[in-house]
Amino acid sequence: MQVFNFSRRDVFCRQNFLLSRLNDEVVQGRAVGRVSFIYYMNKYMSIILLIIISVFSLPNWAQEKDVFEKISTEITDNLKSYEILYKHLHQNPELSFMEFETSKRMAQELSALGFEVTTNFGGNSVVGVYKNGEGNTLLLRTDMDALPILEKTGFIFASKVRAKDNTGIELPVMHACGHDVHMT
């Protein structure tokens, strides 16, 4: 297990680089054969965990190594279920303000993890609150909408979805900017 000694700024810069790099490769279809989904999920989960931990401004990474290792083990143990969720979300994108099925799925996922879930918050939004006692509160947010873009990645789990936009025009739809990864 590698423990990283990044400042908060470094973590956010690295996360943004990885996200933009993944988006470029997936949209251009270069990820097939070069980089595996599992590699990126491992990277993302590590970076996301580093961000979460850095939000709480842990005084010393070495002292908190056991926390990082516990979280990392939990993610590794459940990686297959994350891959299944990611592929489902990627194959079933929905345009902005039309994320009805995505909202339902995210509410189910949060409920299964023990969150108190509020659905249809301001439209299709989902709010999940996980209470684990006194102390700091951490807010994580993700977008759920996809873009009206034809996917040309060649992935076996590529989106083939077509949907009508708010003007009634039918368009191809895909998660081209990482919302499927963020939700996962």
CSV table of C-alpha atoms in Angstrom, one decimal:
chain,number,residue,atom,x,y,z
A,1,MET,CA,0.0,0.0,0.0
A,2,GLN,CA,1.4,3.3,-1.0
A,3,VAL,CA,0.8,6.3,1.3
A,4,PHE,CA,0.9,9.6,-0.5
A,5,ASN,CA,2.4,12.8,1.0
A,6,PHE,CA,0.6,15.4,-1.1
A,7,SER,CA,-0.5,18.8,0.0
A,8,ARG,CA,-4.2,19.5,-0.4
A,9,ARG,CA,-3.3,21.6,-3.6
A,10,ASP,CA,-1.3,18.7,-5.0
A,11,VAL,CA,-4.2,16.3,-4.5
A,12,PHE,CA,-6.7,18.5,-6.3
A,13,CYS,CA,-4.3,19.2,-9.2
A,14,ARG,CA,-3.6,15.5,-9.6
A,15,GLN,CA,-7.3,14.7,-9.5
A,16,ASN,CA,-8.1,17.2,-12.1
A,17,PHE,CA,-5.3,15.9,-14.4
A,18,LEU,CA,-6.5,12.3,-14.0
A,19,LEU,CA,-10.1,13.2,-14.7
A,20,SER,CA,-9.2,15.3,-17.8
A,21,ARG,CA,-6.9,12.5,-19.0
A,22,LEU,CA,-9.5,9.8,-18.6
A,23,ASN,CA,-12.2,11.9,-20.3
A,24,ASP,CA,-9.8,12.6,-23.3
A,25,GLU,CA,-8.9,8.9,-23.7
A,26,VAL,CA,-12.4,7.5,-23.3
A,27,VAL,CA,-14.1,10.1,-25.6
A,28,GLN,CA,-11.4,9.5,-28.3
A,29,GLY,CA,-11.6,5.7,-27.8
A,30,ARG,CA,-7.9,5.3,-26.9
A,31,ALA,CA,-8.5,3.6,-23.6
A,32,VAL,CA,-9.2,0.2,-25.2
A,33,GLY,CA,-6.1,-1.9,-25.0
A,34,ARG,CA,-4.0,0.8,-23.4
A,35,VAL,CA,-5.5,1.5,-20.1
A,36,SER,CA,-7.9,-0.7,-18.2
A,37,PHE,CA,-11.0,0.4,-16.4
A,38,ILE,CA,-9.8,-1.1,-13.2
A,39,TYR,CA,-6.6,1.0,-13.3
A,40,TYR,CA,-8.5,4.2,-13.5
A,41,MET,CA,-11.0,3.2,-10.9
A,42,ASN,CA,-8.2,2.4,-8.5
A,43,LYS,CA,-6.6,5.8,-9.3
A,44,TYR,CA,-9.9,7.6,-8.9
A,45,MET,CA,-10.8,6.0,-5.7
A,46,SER,CA,-7.4,6.7,-4.2
A,47,ILE,CA,-7.6,10.3,-5.2
A,48,ILE,CA,-11.1,10.7,-4.0
A,49,LEU,CA,-10.1,9.2,-0.6
A,50,LEU,CA,-7.1,11.5,-0.4
A,51,ILE,CA,-9.4,14.5,-1.0
A,52,ILE,CA,-11.9,13.3,1.7
A,53,ILE,CA,-9.1,12.8,4.2
A,54,SER,CA,-7.4,16.1,3.3
A,55,VAL,CA,-10.7,17.9,3.9
A,56,PHE,CA,-10.5,16.9,7.5
A,57,SER,CA,-6.9,18.2,7.6
A,58,LEU,CA,-5.3,15.2,9.2
A,59,PRO,CA,-2.2,16.4,11.1
A,60,ASN,CA,0.1,13.5,10.0
A,61,TRP,CA,-0.4,11.0,7.2
A,62,ALA,CA,1.8,8.5,8.9
A,63,GLN,CA,-0.4,8.5,12.0
A,64,GLU,CA,-3.5,8.0,9.9
A,65,LYS,CA,-2.1,5.3,7.7
A,66,ASP,CA,-4.4,2.7,9.2
A,67,VAL,CA,-7.4,4.8,8.3
A,68,PHE,CA,-6.2,5.1,4.7
A,69,GLU,CA,-5.5,1.4,4.5
A,70,LYS,CA,-8.9,0.4,5.9
A,71,ILE,CA,-10.6,2.7,3.3
A,72,SER,CA,-8.4,1.4,0.5
A,73,THR,CA,-9.1,-2.2,1.5
A,74,GLU,CA,-12.9,-1.5,1.5
A,75,ILE,CA,-12.6,-0.1,-2.0
A,76,THR,CA,-10.4,-2.9,-3.3
A,77,ASP,CA,-12.8,-5.5,-1.9
A,78,ASN,CA,-15.8,-4.0,-3.6
A,79,LEU,CA,-14.1,-3.0,-6.9
A,80,LYS,CA,-16.2,-5.5,-9.0
A,81,SER,CA,-19.5,-3.9,-7.7
A,82,TYR,CA,-18.1,-0.5,-8.6
A,83,GLU,CA,-17.3,-1.7,-12.1
A,84,ILE,CA,-20.8,-3.1,-12.5
A,85,LEU,CA,-22.3,0.2,-11.3
A,86,TYR,CA,-20.0,2.3,-13.6
A,87,LYS,CA,-20.9,0.2,-16.7
A,88,HIS,CA,-24.6,0.4,-15.9
A,89,LEU,CA,-24.4,4.2,-15.6
A,90,HIS,CA,-22.3,4.5,-18.7
A,91,GLN,CA,-24.7,2.4,-20.8
A,92,ASN,CA,-27.8,4.2,-19.5
A,93,PRO,CA,-27.0,8.0,-19.7
A,94,GLU,CA,-29.8,10.6,-19.4
A,95,LEU,CA,-29.8,14.2,-20.5
A,96,SER,CA,-29.9,17.1,-18.0
A,97,PHE,CA,-33.2,17.4,-16.2
A,98,MET,CA,-34.2,13.9,-17.5
A,99,GLU,CA,-32.2,11.8,-15.1
A,100,PHE,CA,-35.2,9.8,-13.8
A,101,GLU,CA,-33.7,6.3,-13.8
A,102,THR,CA,-30.3,7.5,-12.8
A,103,SER,CA,-31.8,9.2,-9.7
A,104,LYS,CA,-33.7,6.1,-8.8
A,105,ARG,CA,-30.5,4.0,-9.1
A,106,MET,CA,-28.4,6.4,-7.1
A,107,ALA,CA,-31.1,6.5,-4.4
A,108,GLN,CA,-31.0,2.7,-4.3
A,109,GLU,CA,-27.2,2.6,-4.0
A,110,LEU,CA,-27.2,5.2,-1.2
A,111,SER,CA,-30.0,3.4,0.7
A,112,ALA,CA,-28.1,0.1,0.4
A,113,LEU,CA,-25.1,1.8,2.1
A,114,GLY,CA,-27.2,3.0,5.0
A,115,PHE,CA,-27.8,6.6,3.9
A,116,GLU,CA,-31.0,8.5,4.8
A,117,VAL,CA,-32.2,9.3,1.2
A,118,THR,CA,-34.3,12.2,0.0
A,119,THR,CA,-35.4,11.9,-3.7
A,120,ASN,CA,-36.8,14.5,-6.1
A,121,PHE,CA,-35.0,17.2,-4.3
A,122,GLY,CA,-35.3,20.3,-6.5
A,123,GLY,CA,-36.2,18.1,-9.5
A,124,ASN,CA,-34.4,14.8,-10.0
A,125,SER,CA,-31.7,15.4,-7.4
A,126,VAL,CA,-31.0,12.9,-4.7
A,127,VAL,CA,-29.6,13.7,-1.2
A,128,GLY,CA,-28.0,11.1,0.9
A,129,VAL,CA,-27.1,11.7,4.6
A,130,TYR,CA,-24.9,9.3,6.4
A,131,LYS,CA,-24.9,9.8,10.2
A,132,ASN,CA,-22.1,8.3,12.1
A,133,GLY,CA,-22.0,10.4,15.3
A,134,GLU,CA,-20.8,13.8,16.4
A,135,GLY,CA,-18.1,15.6,14.5
A,136,ASN,CA,-17.5,17.2,11.2
A,137,THR,CA,-19.9,16.9,8.3
A,138,LEU,CA,-18.6,16.1,4.8
A,139,LEU,CA,-20.5,17.0,1.7
A,140,LEU,CA,-19.8,15.2,-1.6
A,141,ARG,CA,-21.6,16.2,-4.8
A,142,THR,CA,-21.8,14.8,-8.3
A,143,ASP,CA,-23.6,15.6,-11.4
A,144,MET,CA,-25.7,12.9,-13.0
A,145,ASP,CA,-26.5,14.2,-16.5
A,146,ALA,CA,-25.0,13.0,-19.7
A,147,LEU,CA,-24.3,14.9,-23.0
A,148,PRO,CA,-25.9,14.8,-26.4
A,149,ILE,CA,-22.9,13.1,-28.0
A,150,LEU,CA,-22.5,10.0,-30.1
A,151,GLU,CA,-20.1,7.6,-28.4
A,152,LYS,CA,-17.4,6.1,-30.6
A,153,THR,CA,-15.2,4.4,-28.1
A,154,GLY,CA,-15.8,0.9,-29.2
A,155,PHE,CA,-16.3,-0.3,-25.6
A,156,ILE,CA,-18.6,-3.3,-25.3
A,157,PHE,CA,-20.4,-1.2,-22.7
A,158,ALA,CA,-20.6,1.9,-24.9
A,159,SER,CA,-23.8,3.9,-24.8
A,160,LYS,CA,-26.3,3.3,-27.6
A,161,VAL,CA,-28.9,5.5,-26.0
A,162,ARG,CA,-30.9,8.0,-28.0
A,163,ALA,CA,-33.1,10.5,-26.2
A,164,LYS,CA,-35.2,13.5,-27.0
A,165,ASP,CA,-33.9,16.8,-25.6
A,166,ASN,CA,-36.1,19.5,-24.2
A,167,THR,CA,-37.0,20.7,-27.7
A,168,GLY,CA,-38.1,17.2,-28.8
A,169,ILE,CA,-35.1,16.5,-31.0
A,170,GLU,CA,-33.8,12.9,-30.7
A,171,LEU,CA,-30.1,12.8,-30.1
A,172,PRO,CA,-27.4,10.2,-29.1
A,173,VAL,CA,-26.4,10.4,-25.4
A,174,MET,CA,-23.3,9.5,-23.6
A,175,HIS,CA,-21.4,10.2,-20.4
A,176,ALA,CA,-18.5,12.0,-22.0
A,177,CYS,CA,-17.3,14.1,-19.1
A,178,GLY,CA,-17.0,11.7,-16.2
A,179,HIS,CA,-20.3,11.9,-14.4
A,180,ASP,CA,-20.6,8.1,-14.5
A,181,VAL,CA,-17.3,7.8,-12.8
A,182,HIS,CA,-18.2,10.5,-10.2
A,183,MET,CA,-21.4,8.8,-9.4
A,184,THR,CA,-19.7,5.4,-9.0
